Amino acid sequence: MYRTHNCGELRLEHAGQEVTLSGWVQISRDFGGLKFIDLRDRYGITQLVFDTEDNPTLGHEARKLGREFVVQVSGKVRERTSKNPNRDTGDIEIEVTDLKILNASKVPPFTIEDDTDGGDDLRMKYRYLDLRRTPIQENIIFRSKVGIETRKYLADEGFLEIETPCLIKSTPEGARDFVVPSRMNPGQFYALPQSPQTFKQILMVAGMDKYFQIVKCFRDEDLRADRQPEFTQIDCEMAFVTREDILNTFEGLTKHLFKAALDVSLPDFPRMSYDEALQRYGSDKPDLRFGMEFVELNDVAKGKGFPVFDAAELVVGICAEGQAGEYSNKDIKNLTEWMQRPQIGAKGLVYVKFEADGSIKSSVGKFYSEEELQSWGEKFGAKKGDMLLILSGETEKTRKQLNELRLEMGRRMGLMTPGVFKPLWVLDFPLLEWDEDSERFHAMHHPFTAPKLEDVAKMMDGDHETMKSLRADAYDLVINGSEIGGGSIRIHDRALQEKNFKLLGFTEEQAEYQFGFLMGAFEYGAPPHGGIAFGFDRLCAIMSGQQSIRDFIAFPKNNQGKDMMIEAPSLIDEGQLKELNIKLTV
Amino acid sequence: MYRTHNCGELRLEHAGQEVTLSGWVQISRDFGGLKFIDLRDRYGITQLVFDTEDNPTLGHEARKLGREFVVQVSGKVRERTSKNPNRDTGDIEIEVTDLKILNASKVPPFTIEDDTDGGDDLRMKYRYLDLRRTPIQENIIFRSKVGIETRKYLADEGFLEIETPCLIKSTPEGARDFVVPSRMNPGQFYALPQSPQTFKQILMVAGMDKYFQIVKCFRDEDLRADRQPEFTQIDCEMAFVTREDILNTFEGLTKHLFKAALDVSLPDFPRMSYDEALQRYGSDKPDLRFGMEFVELNDVAKGKGFPVFDAAELVVGICAEGQAGEYSNKDIKNLTEWMQRPQIGAKGLVYVKFEADGSIKSSVGKFYSEEELQSWGEKFGAKKGDMLLILSGETEKTRKQLNELRLEMGRRMGLMTPGVFKPLWVLDFPLLEWDEDSERFHAMHHPFTAPKLEDVAKMMDGDHETMKSLRADAYDLVINGSEIGGGSIRIHDRALQEKNFKLLGFTEEQAEYQFGFLMGAFEYGAPPHGGIAFGFDRLCAIMSGQQSIRDFIAFPKNNQGKDMMIEAPSLIDEGQLKELNIKLTV
């Protein structure tokens, strides 16, 4: 037996007990005839004391201990003279009588502390050391907890966890598949699933009624920041449901997770249509931790002789509270340049400052009278000290740019309060997006999403322009400006599914080859159904108030898709290639 | 809203209520002016009644309904005049007032009944219909429940569920890997994990203390019956533990699962060494639902002039209770031929019958006196009416053959009682197996298994012969003759791991290339650790008293590794191959 207790559980009430602990040497300090060691494991840190004068043999052994050595110690729990109130075990220490070195450690290449001195690459290579750091360990523990609570909640709601296969069929639609050559079927390939979409629909056709799975998904995409080639979804599907059933179930799940994992009680989630979200925030995933809503100025700003606004489809702005005094001309210039970077692409930025002394300053002061500018301020509810920031141009682009500005001002003004969570359901997305380049429609959600019931007839019979106006019965859950997940009511009718594939540019043969099994299934009593999927890595990060998903994944890959620790991917030998009937072309 | 209740929940207490149900038409019957329909969903079957005389319009609609149509009905719950006690909802029926056809169904290619008329191939192709059958649906529901209970138990025991990556590095050791070409790293490949073995050990080095995962594993093997290219493990690892800690934890888990999922209370599991299991049952996974233990006869059977036994290394038999009168000479001959088939390869089979009338009949009667045969019987505790079946030859082979015979007799005699569960821990496996063909050792468990503590010194310094005698600190859980899983205490010391790789025929370079990260991790404070993995598919099948894992997997592959429903694997297009820098050679 290696231990009677872990390093996080001893308290004053254990004083006098003989105990055995095992763990890692976090730090050691010498004080005259005493050696103090902090012993660490997943559960906490306990202070060990070696009386090196009374017991020189033990003292000699203890002096061998370096950082990250693994030891087993026995001794008596005693009350500390100087307690550490910041530590659960801070009232006690162990008077060590026996010490056994279970394993030595080389000096770690970076410090195993909350703030480490290790760079990204080094920490990826020695991931097992990075994972010993408390902040990362807490993330992994948090993720485990959220997973367990998700399963408890969904199982209690009657969902079955059903595993769908990993070796499936490649469908060139959407993102790139990872593929797996089949040795037994020469020349043929499996694909790794980008999501279990078609399988979960098949499970509904199979009568499973309520399905979920916490499941790995794979996308062979060029990795932008914070994308991983393999990621995890909370994936769900329900039969005989409308949108309302799904929103209620997953709002319930989300509330449960926040309560169980964070002790945060979320109120009912507001809902907003896609159109409204774009109009009010310029984004289909607005951060509602702060206001700064868009105010449109076409009626008051156009036709007054300012050519930029006059030529614009939309003049729209936000009001930055209390910022008039904070922004010098130089600051405004910098902000304008920030907006003009190619990533955002604004042409310019108009400001109106309502100074504390009651005066009004504006970059468009010569085009508008003070009364006019005052009336703009009223539209925003601006007070003395506030500053309007106004953009203009083509509607869609301008809204996107203003969204970036709103988020940047929110950051600068400290409005993205940690620990505050603002969930939002975004509803009624467009079904199809017209792509000018490829001259075809793309599915906004995916090809299996149903149009809203009232749009079905239009979809079957409408003309090209009508198709652009179709609304999908789709929904996203957004928290603090991040998309946690989304879903839709699915098509369960063969004719409608065929029509959708046609609109998306599939030939009949392509549709049949790729999704014939699903359309076939629809002919054998497919129930109405719908579902949703949450990004599990993202959900954990957002709940923890962190931006990056990487430290919620035990073994993430870097931006080149490499696992730096095991050095994968790697070469494989000729024999393997031969068995798989493939040859390299590099 | 599609339903107020599901098809399994209405009882007599609901009589008089207006309800709405949705589900599938299982069967319909006409009785004069009434039409009865059994409506089915995952939760049960509810009888619907349509009064086709009183409501001819509704009757007309109802007559359109074929098998597997999906319908929504509303009506009043009423007590049945002739109740069906075999059905939970058998006391009531629904007097339908509204009917809506949600989706039609073609006539299914096989009947959706407990016993279907569909062949394997057809059922695989229309898996969504096969999954509607109650026995398969029950399996999938059972599996979900076992998974949930596993997670609950392990989470309560302080285990963290941590996901390990699917895209890892190919290691040509052991079974064949499935590999995944990396587009971003031309010429390089990921491999899909055969198990998370090295990652879970790394998690112990990382201080995670107790890890588990219900995880997909992949092996590109030629598929013998009941093997799947992707399968699921309950995978675990613990730090600072000895064998005892692991056996206790997972015996606890197993008992919990049987209790929670089957309401079966298992007594403490017996334990047996590998050597003892082979000696007593000729197998390291004996079925303990029945006795028929091996009795060795060398001392009484050899040296009496029967050349076959005299030449044999081992003479060993079993006693088939009450079978003397059941086996005619012809039956014995057939049984002997069954044993002589190449799969088993016995040379012959000796019997000794203790007839009911007190006489003894034996195929070796002319070599042994009646007293001698009587003394054999005493060794077996044979009574009148019993029959001894005896084999001889080289020890290992003979035991294997007698194991087959024991199992066959157990089957024939009906001793493998369904609903009876006999778990067994098998301990102390050999560490290494010498392979004559390749003239090298193979790891009996895997290369990371530690020798028993008392064998460590021998392993570091011993000669070739000593290596054959090393015992591993490894263990298997066997239930009813099936291996549920196994594990071991692992090596956590670099020098010992290097020695093991050397014994297994790795060059230093190979060991470093493949497992350098793990050996490196051992140098930074690796704690003692060990673990276990259960075959999840197998566990579910055994608990359900079924032989095949296939119907515990929602979407299994056939013996050619094909998914017949989606038709995977399949061809991929030239563009994909080109992007991946590979070319087909077929």
Coordinates of N, CA, C and O in Angstrom, one line a residue, chain B residues 336-346 401:
Chain B
T336 N -15.0 -38.9 -30.6 CA -13.6 -39.1 -30.9 C -13.2 -38.4 -32.2 O -12.2 -37.6 -32.3
E337 N -14.1 -38.6 -33.2 CA -13.8 -37.9 -34.5 C -13.9 -36.4 -34.4 O -13.1 -35.6 -35.0
W338 N -14.8 -35.9 -33.6 CA -14.9 -34.5 -33.3 C -13.6 -34.0 -32.7 O -13.1 -32.9 -33.0
M339 N -13.0 -34.8 -31.8 CA -11.8 -34.4 -31.2 C -10.6 -34.5 -32.1 O -9.6 -33.8 -31.9
Q340 N -10.8 -35.3 -33.2 CA -9.6 -35.5 -34.1 C -9.6 -34.5 -35.2 O -8.7 -34.4 -36.1
R341 N -10.7 -33.6 -35.3 CA -10.7 -32.6 -36.4 C -9.5 -31.7 -36.2 O -9.0 -31.5 -35.1
P342 N -9.0 -31.2 -37.3 CA -7.8 -30.4 -37.3 C -7.8 -29.2 -36.3 O -6.8 -28.9 -35.7
Q343 N -9.0 -28.6 -36.1 CA -9.1 -27.5 -35.2 C -8.7 -27.9 -33.7 O -8.2 -27.1 -33.0
I344 N -8.9 -29.2 -33.4 CA -8.5 -29.7 -32.1 C -7.3 -30.6 -32.1 O -6.3 -30.4 -31.4
G345 N -7.3 -31.6 -33.0 CA -6.1 -32.3 -33.3 C -5.7 -33.4 -32.3 O -4.5 -33.8 -32.1
A346 N -6.7 -33.9 -31.5 CA -6.4 -35.0 -30.6 C -6.1 -36.3 -31.5 O -6.6 -36.5 -32.6
Q401 N -6.5 -29.6 -25.7 CA -7.5 -30.5 -26.3 C -8.6 -30.8 -25.3 O -9.8 -30.8 -25.6

